[in-house]
CSV table of C-alpha atoms in Angstrom, one decimal:
chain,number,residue,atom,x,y,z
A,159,UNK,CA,3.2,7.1,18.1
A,160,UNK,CA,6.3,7.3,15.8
A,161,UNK,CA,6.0,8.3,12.6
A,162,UNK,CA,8.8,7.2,10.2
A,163,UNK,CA,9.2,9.9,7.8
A,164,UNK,CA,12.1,10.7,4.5
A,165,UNK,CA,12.4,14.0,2.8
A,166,UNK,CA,13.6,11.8,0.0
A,167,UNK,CA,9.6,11.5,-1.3
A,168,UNK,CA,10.0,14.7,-2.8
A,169,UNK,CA,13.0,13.3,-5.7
A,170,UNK,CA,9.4,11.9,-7.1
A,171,UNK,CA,8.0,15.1,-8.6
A,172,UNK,CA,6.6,15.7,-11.3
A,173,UNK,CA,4.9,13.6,-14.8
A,174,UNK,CA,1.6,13.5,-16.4
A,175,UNK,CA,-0.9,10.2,-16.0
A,176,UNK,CA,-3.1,8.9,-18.4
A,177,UNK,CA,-6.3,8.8,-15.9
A,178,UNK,CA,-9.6,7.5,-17.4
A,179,UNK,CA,-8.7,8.2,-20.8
A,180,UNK,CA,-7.1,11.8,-20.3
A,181,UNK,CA,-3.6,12.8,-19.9
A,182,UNK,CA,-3.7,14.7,-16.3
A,183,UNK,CA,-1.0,15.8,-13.9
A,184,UNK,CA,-0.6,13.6,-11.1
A,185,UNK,CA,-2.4,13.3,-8.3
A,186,UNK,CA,0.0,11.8,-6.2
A,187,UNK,CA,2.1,14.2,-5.5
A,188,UNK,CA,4.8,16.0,-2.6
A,189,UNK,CA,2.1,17.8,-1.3
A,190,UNK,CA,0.4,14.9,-0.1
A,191,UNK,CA,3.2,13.6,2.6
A,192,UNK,CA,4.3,17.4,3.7
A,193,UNK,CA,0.4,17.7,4.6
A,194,UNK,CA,0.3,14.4,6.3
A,195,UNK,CA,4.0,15.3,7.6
A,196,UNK,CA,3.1,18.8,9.3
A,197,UNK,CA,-0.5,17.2,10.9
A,198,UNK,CA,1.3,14.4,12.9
A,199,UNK,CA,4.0,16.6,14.0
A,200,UNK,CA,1.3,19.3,15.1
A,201,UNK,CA,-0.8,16.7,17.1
A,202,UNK,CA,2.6,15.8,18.9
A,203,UNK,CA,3.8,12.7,17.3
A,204,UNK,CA,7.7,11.9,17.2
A,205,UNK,CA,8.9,11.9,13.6
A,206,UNK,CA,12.0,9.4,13.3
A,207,UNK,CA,14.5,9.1,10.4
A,208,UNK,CA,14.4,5.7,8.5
A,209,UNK,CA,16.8,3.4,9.0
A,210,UNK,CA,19.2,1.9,5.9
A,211,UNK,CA,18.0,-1.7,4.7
A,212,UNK,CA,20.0,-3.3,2.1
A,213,UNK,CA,18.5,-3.8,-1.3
A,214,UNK,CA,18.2,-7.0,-0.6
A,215,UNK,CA,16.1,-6.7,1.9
A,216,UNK,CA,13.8,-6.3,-0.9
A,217,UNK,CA,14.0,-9.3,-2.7
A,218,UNK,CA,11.6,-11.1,0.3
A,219,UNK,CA,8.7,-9.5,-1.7
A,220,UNK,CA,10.1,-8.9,-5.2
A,221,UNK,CA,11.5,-10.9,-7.7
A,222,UNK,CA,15.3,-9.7,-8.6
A,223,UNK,CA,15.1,-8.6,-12.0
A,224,UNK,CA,12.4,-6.5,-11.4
A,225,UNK,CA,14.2,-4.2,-8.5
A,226,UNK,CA,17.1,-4.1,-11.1
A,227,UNK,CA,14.7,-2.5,-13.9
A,228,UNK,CA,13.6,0.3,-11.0
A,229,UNK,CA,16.9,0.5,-9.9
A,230,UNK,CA,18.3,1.3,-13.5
A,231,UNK,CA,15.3,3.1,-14.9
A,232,UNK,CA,15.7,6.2,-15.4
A,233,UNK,CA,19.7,5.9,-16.8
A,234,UNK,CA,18.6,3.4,-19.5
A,235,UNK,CA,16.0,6.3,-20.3
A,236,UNK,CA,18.9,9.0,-20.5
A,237,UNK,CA,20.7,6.5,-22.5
A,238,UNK,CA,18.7,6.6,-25.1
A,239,UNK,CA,18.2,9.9,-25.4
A,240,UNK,CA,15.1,10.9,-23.6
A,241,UNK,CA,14.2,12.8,-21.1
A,242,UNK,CA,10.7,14.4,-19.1
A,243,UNK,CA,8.8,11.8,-17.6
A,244,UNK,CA,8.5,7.5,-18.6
A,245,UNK,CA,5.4,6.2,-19.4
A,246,UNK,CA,4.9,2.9,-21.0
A,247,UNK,CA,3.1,2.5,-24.4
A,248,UNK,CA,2.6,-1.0,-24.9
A,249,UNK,CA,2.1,-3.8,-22.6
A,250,UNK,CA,2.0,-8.1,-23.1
A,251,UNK,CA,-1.8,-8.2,-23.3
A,252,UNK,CA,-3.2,-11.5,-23.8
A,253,UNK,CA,-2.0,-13.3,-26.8
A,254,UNK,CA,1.8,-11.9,-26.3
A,255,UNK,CA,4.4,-13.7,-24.8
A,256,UNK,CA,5.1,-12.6,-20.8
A,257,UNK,CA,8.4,-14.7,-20.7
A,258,UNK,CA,10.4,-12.6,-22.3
A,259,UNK,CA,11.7,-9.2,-21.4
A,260,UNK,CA,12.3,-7.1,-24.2
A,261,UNK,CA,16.1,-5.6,-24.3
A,262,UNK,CA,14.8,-2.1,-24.8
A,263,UNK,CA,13.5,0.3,-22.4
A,264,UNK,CA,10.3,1.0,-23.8
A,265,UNK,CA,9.2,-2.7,-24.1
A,266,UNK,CA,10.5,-3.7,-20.5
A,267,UNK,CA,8.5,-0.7,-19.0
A,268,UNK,CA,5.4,-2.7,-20.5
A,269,UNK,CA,6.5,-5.5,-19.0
A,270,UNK,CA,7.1,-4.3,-15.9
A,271,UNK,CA,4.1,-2.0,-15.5
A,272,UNK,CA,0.4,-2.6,-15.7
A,273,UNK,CA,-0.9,0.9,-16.5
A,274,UNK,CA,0.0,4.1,-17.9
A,275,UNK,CA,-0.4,6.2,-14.7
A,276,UNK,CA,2.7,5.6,-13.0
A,277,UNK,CA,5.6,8.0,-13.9
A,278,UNK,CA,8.5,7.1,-13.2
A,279,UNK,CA,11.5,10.1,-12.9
A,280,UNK,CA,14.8,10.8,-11.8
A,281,UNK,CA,14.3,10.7,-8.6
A,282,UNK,CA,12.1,7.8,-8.6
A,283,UNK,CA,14.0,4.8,-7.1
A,284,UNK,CA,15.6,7.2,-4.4
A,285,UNK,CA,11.7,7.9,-3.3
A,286,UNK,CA,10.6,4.3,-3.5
A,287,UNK,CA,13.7,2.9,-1.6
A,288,UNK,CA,13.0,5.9,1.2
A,289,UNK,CA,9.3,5.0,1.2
A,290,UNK,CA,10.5,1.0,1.7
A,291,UNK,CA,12.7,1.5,4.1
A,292,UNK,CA,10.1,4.2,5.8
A,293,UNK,CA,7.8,0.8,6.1
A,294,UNK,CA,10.7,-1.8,7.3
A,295,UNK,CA,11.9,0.8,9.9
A,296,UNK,CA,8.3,0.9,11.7
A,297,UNK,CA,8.0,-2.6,11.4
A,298,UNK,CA,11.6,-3.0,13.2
A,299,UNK,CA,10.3,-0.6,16.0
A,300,UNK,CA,7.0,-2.8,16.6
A,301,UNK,CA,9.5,-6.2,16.4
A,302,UNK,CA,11.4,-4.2,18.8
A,303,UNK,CA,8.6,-3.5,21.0
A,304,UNK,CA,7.1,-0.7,19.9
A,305,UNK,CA,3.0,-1.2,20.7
A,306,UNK,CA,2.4,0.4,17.1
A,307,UNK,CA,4.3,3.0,14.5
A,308,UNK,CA,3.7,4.2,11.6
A,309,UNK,CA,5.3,4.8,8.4
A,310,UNK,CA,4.2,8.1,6.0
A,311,UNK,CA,5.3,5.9,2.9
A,312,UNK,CA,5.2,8.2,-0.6
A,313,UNK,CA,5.3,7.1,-2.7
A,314,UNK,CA,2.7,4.4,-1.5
A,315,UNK,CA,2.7,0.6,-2.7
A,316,UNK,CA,0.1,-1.7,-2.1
A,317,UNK,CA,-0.7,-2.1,-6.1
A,318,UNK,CA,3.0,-3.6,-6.9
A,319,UNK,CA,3.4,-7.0,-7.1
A,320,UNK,CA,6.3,-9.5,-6.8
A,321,UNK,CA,7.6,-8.5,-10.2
A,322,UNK,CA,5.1,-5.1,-11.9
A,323,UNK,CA,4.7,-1.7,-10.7
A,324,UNK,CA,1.8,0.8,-11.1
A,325,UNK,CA,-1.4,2.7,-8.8
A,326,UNK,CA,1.4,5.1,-8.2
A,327,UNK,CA,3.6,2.1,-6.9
A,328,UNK,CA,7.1,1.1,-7.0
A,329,UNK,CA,7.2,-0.9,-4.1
A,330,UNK,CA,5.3,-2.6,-1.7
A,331,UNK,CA,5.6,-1.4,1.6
A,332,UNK,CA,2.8,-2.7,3.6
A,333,UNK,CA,4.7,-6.1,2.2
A,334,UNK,CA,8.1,-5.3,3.2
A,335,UNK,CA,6.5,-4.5,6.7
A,336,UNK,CA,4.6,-7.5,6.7
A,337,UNK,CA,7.8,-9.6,5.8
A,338,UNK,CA,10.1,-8.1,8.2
A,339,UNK,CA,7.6,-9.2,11.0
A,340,UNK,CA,7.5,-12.6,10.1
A,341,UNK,CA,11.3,-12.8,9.9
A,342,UNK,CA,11.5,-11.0,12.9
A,343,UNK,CA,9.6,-13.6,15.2
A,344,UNK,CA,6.1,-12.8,14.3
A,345,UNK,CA,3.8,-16.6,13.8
A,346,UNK,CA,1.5,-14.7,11.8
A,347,UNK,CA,0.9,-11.8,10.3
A,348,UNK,CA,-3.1,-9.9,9.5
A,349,UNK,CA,-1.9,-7.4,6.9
A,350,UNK,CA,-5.6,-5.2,6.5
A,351,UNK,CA,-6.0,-3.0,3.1
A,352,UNK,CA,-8.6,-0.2,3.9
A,353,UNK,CA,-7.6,1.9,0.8
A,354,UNK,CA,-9.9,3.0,-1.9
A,355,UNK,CA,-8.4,0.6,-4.4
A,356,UNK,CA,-8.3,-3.0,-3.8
A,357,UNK,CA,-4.4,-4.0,-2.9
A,358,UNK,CA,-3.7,-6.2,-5.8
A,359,UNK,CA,-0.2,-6.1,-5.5
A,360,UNK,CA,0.0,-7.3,-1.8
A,361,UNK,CA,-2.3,-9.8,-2.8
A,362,UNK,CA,-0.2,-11.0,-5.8
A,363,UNK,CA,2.4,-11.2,-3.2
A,364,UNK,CA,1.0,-13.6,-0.5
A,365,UNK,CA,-1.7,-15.7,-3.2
A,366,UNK,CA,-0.1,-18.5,-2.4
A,367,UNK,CA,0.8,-18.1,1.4
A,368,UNK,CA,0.0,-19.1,4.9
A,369,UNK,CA,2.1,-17.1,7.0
A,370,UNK,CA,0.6,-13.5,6.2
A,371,UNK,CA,-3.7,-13.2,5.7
A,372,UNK,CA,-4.4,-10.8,3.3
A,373,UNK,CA,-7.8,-8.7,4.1
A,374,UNK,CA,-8.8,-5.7,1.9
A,375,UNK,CA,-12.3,-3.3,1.7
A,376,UNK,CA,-12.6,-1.4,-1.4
A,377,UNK,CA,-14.7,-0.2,-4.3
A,378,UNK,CA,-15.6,-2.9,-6.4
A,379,UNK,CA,-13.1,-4.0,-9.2
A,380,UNK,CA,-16.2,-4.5,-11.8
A,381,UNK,CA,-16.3,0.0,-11.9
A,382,UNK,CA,-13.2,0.9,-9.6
A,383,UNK,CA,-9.2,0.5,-10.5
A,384,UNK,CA,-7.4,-1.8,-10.4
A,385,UNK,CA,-10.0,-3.8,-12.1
A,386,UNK,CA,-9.3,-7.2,-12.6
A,387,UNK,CA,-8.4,-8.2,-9.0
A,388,UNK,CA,-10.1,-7.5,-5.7
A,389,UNK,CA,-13.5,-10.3,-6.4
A,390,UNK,CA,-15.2,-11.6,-3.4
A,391,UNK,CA,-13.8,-15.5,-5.4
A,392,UNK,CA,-10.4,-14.7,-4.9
A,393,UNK,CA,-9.2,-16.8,-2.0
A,394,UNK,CA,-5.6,-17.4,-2.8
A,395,UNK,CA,-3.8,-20.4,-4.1
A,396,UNK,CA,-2.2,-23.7,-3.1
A,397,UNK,CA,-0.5,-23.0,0.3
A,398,UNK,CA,-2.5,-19.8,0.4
A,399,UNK,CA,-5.8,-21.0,-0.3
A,400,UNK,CA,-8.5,-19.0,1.9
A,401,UNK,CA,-5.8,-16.9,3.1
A,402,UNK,CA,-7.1,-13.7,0.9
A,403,UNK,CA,-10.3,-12.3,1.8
A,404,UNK,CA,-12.1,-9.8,-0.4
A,405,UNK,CA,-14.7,-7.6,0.6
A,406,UNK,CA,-16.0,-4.9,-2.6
A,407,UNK,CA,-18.3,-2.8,-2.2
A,408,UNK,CA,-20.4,-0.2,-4.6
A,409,UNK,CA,-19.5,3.1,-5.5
A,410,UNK,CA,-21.4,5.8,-2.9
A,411,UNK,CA,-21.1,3.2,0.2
A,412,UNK,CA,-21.4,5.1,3.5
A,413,UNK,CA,-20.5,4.1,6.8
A,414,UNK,CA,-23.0,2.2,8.1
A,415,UNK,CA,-22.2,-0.4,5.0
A,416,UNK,CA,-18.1,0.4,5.6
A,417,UNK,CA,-18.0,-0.9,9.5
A,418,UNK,CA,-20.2,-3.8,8.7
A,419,UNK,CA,-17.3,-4.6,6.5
A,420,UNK,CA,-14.9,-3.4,8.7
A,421,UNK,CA,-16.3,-5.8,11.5
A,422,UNK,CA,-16.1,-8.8,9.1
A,423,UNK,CA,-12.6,-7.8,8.6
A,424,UNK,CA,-11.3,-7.8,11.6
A,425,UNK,CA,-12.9,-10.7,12.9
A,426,UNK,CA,-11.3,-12.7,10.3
A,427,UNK,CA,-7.8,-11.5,11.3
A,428,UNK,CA,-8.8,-12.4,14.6
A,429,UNK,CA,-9.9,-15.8,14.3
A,430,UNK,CA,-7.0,-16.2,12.2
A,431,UNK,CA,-4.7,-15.9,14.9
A,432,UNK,CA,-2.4,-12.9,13.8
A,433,UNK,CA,0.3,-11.6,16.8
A,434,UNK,CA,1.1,-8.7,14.7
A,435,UNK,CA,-0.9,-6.2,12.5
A,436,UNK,CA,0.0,-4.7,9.2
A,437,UNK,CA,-2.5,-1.9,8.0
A,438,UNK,CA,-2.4,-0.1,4.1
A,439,UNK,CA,-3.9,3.2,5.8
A,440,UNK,CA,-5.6,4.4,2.6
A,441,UNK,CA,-7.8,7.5,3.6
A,442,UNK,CA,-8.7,8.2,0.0
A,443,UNK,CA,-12.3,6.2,1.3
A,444,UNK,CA,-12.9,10.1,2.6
A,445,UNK,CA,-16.2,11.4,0.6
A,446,UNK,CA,-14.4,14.6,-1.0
A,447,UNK,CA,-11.4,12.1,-2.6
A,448,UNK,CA,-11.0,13.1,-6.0
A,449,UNK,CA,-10.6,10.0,-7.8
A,450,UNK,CA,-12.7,7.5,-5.9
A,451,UNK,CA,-16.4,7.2,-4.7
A,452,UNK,CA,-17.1,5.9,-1.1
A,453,UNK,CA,-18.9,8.6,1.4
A,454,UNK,CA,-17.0,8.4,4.2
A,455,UNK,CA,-17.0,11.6,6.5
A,456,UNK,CA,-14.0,12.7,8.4
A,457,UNK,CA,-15.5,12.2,11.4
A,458,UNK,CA,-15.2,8.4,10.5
A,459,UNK,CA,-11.7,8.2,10.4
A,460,UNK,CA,-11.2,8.3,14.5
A,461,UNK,CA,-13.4,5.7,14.8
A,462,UNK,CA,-11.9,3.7,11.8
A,463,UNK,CA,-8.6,4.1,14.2
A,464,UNK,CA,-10.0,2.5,17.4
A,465,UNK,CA,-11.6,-0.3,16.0
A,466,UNK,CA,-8.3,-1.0,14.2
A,467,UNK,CA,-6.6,-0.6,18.1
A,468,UNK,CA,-9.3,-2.7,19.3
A,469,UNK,CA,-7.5,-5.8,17.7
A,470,UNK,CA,-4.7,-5.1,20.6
A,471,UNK,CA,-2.3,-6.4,18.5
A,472,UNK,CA,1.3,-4.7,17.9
A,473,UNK,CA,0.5,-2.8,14.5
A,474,UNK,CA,2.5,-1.2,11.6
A,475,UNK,CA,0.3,1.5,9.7
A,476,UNK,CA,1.7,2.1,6.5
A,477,UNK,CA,0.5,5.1,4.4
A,478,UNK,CA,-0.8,4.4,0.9
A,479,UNK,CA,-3.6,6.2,-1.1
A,480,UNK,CA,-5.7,9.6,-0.2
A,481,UNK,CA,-5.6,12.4,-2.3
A,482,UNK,CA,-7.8,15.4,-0.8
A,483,UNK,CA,-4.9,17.0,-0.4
A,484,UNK,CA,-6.3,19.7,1.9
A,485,UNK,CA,-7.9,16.7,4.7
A,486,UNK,CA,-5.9,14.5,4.0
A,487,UNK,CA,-3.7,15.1,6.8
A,488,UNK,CA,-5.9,16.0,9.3
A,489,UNK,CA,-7.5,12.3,8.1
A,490,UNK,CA,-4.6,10.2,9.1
A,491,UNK,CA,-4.1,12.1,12.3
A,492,UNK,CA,-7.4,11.1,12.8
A,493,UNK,CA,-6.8,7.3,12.8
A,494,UNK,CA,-3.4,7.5,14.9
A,495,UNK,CA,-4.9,9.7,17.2
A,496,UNK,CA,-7.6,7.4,18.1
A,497,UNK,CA,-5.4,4.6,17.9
A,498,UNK,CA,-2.9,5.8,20.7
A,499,UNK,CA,-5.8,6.9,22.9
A,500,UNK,CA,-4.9,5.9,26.6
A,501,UNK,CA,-7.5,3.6,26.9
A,502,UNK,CA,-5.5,1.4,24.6
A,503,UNK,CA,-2.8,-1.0,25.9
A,504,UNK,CA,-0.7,-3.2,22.8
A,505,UNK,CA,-0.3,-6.3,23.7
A,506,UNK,CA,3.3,-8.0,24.6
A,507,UNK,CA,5.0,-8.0,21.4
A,508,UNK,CA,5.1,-10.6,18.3
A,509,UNK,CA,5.9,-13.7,20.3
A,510,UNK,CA,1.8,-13.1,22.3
A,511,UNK,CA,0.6,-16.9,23.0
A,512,UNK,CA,-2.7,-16.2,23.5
A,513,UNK,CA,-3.9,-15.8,19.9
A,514,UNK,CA,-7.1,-17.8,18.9
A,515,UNK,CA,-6.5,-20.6,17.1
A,516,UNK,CA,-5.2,-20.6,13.4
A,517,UNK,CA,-8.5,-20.7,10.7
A,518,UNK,CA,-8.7,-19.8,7.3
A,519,UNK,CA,-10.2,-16.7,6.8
A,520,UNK,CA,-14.6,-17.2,5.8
């Protein structure tokens, strides 16, 4: 399988976040792609150089002025005088106005941010663009013909929305994939969030959307960030309605609980009638992950692979959470390993006519 890879992640380095009520280093950090980096080149597969998308390209996903505040960060930082690491110190809780975006840089990085965890630095953008383009490149290959690729995004983006940032996310990249597919000839996209932490930025995305079903497992938002998204009642909105599917679970689930899940998953993206897959390939579900609390063994991450290859559908597997840094490639090798096994064949690109038929998602 290709992987899509930028040394560019490494510009984001560095910066403190405020994690359950103590100011910690991060724990998203470099180390985290050059270990995923170093295991799929070891297990033999090809790493390819991203290719250049427009900023534009973004806007598919994200609203304008938002991009422009990433964009021009850090400078309007510099300009007024600071320097280190940007963390935001007030956000429009409710009560305050949200219509307004506050001319300085302290009040727009509440407004653009929903949590005080996400650093952004000088080399921020430059990472976030690389990590977007990372995803739209693999997604190119699979609306080129590719039977599956995948993209080592850092840093990763399933928690930003169409206009906030935060998780450790700039951009959305299992979005941007997701998007490039449709505009590429795919009917309908499955875009399938197995990371730790519920997607609420993809989901914020495509609430009120046909075109692109939203599916995500993860730790229940009543203990587990991002909190006030990823409910079992969330369905999605006007166009969109029954298009999101939610599937929390407790703190300490195991795999027996996980694939029943898993199951109920994909058979909603199949009945659903996706001709393409998107996948946010959190592996931070692993049961040594320092920040969250499923018990999944890595043993469980091969089989988490061929179930997702079971599908048969041409599939973009975008990196986002994981953060036992030592497994954590060996993880992810383990899902694309078992994903390219031989006894898999992808099936005949985006324009496949022999989809179920189209049903909301139940």
């Amino acid at each position: 399988m290709k992987v899509v890879h930028s040394p560019l992640h490494r510009r984001h380095d560095g910066g403190m976040e405020l994690h359950r009520s103590k100011l910690v280093p991060c724990f998203e950090s470099r180390a985290r792609a050059e270990d995923i980096r170093e295991a799929l080149a070891d297990a033999g597969h090809a790493l390819v150089a991203p290719r250049a998308f427009a900023i534009d390209s973004l806007l598919g996903v994200h609203d304008a002025d938002f991009v422009e505040f990433l964009r021009t960060a850090w400078a309007r930082w510099q300009e007024d005088g600071r320097d280190g690491f940007m963390l935001p110190s007030g956000f429009p809780a409710r009560g305050m106005r949200r219509d307004r975006v506050p001319a300085g840089i302290h009040g727009a990085m509440g407004h653009y941010a929903f949590d005080a965890g996400t650093p952004i630095v000088a080399g921020t953008w430059d990472a976030a663009m690389a990590a977007a383009q990372c995803a739209m490149t693999a997604a190119a290959l699979v609306a080129e013909g590719e039977g599956a690729a995948y993209a080592l995004c850092r840093p990763p983006g399933h928690h930003a929305g169409r206009g906030t940032y935060g998780g450790y996310c700039f951009l959305n990249n299992a979005a941007l994939a997701a998007q490039l597919l449709r505009e590429r000839g795919s009917r309908k996209v499955g875009l399938l969030d197995v990371d730790y932490h519920h997607g609420n930025g993809t989901q914020d995305i495509f609430w009120t959307r046909d075109d692109v079903l939203f599916v995500s497992i993860h730790g229940t938002p009543d203990t587990e960030y991002p909190y006030f998204l990823g409910y079992a009642d969330e369905r999605g909105a006007g166009a969109g309605e029954g298009f999101t599917l939610n599937l929390p679970l407790p703190r300490d689930t195991g795999w027996d609980d996980y694939a029943q899940a898993l199951d109920t998953a994909l058979q909603a993206i199949h009945a659903y009638g996706a001709d393409a897959l998107v996948v946010s390939l959190g592996v931070d579900t692993f049961e040594g992950d320092p920040i969250s609390a499923f018990r999944l063994g890595a043993e469980r991450f091969p089989q988490l692979g061929a179930r997702l290859a079971a599908l048969n559908l041409p599939t973009v597997l975008v990196q986002e959470g994981g953060y036992a840094v030592k497994e954590l490639g060996s993880n992810v090798a383990g899902v694309l390993q078992a994903f390219s096994a031989p006894t898999w064949r992808p099936a005949a690109g985006p324009a496949r006519t022999s989809a179920p038929a189209a049903s909301t998602a139940s």
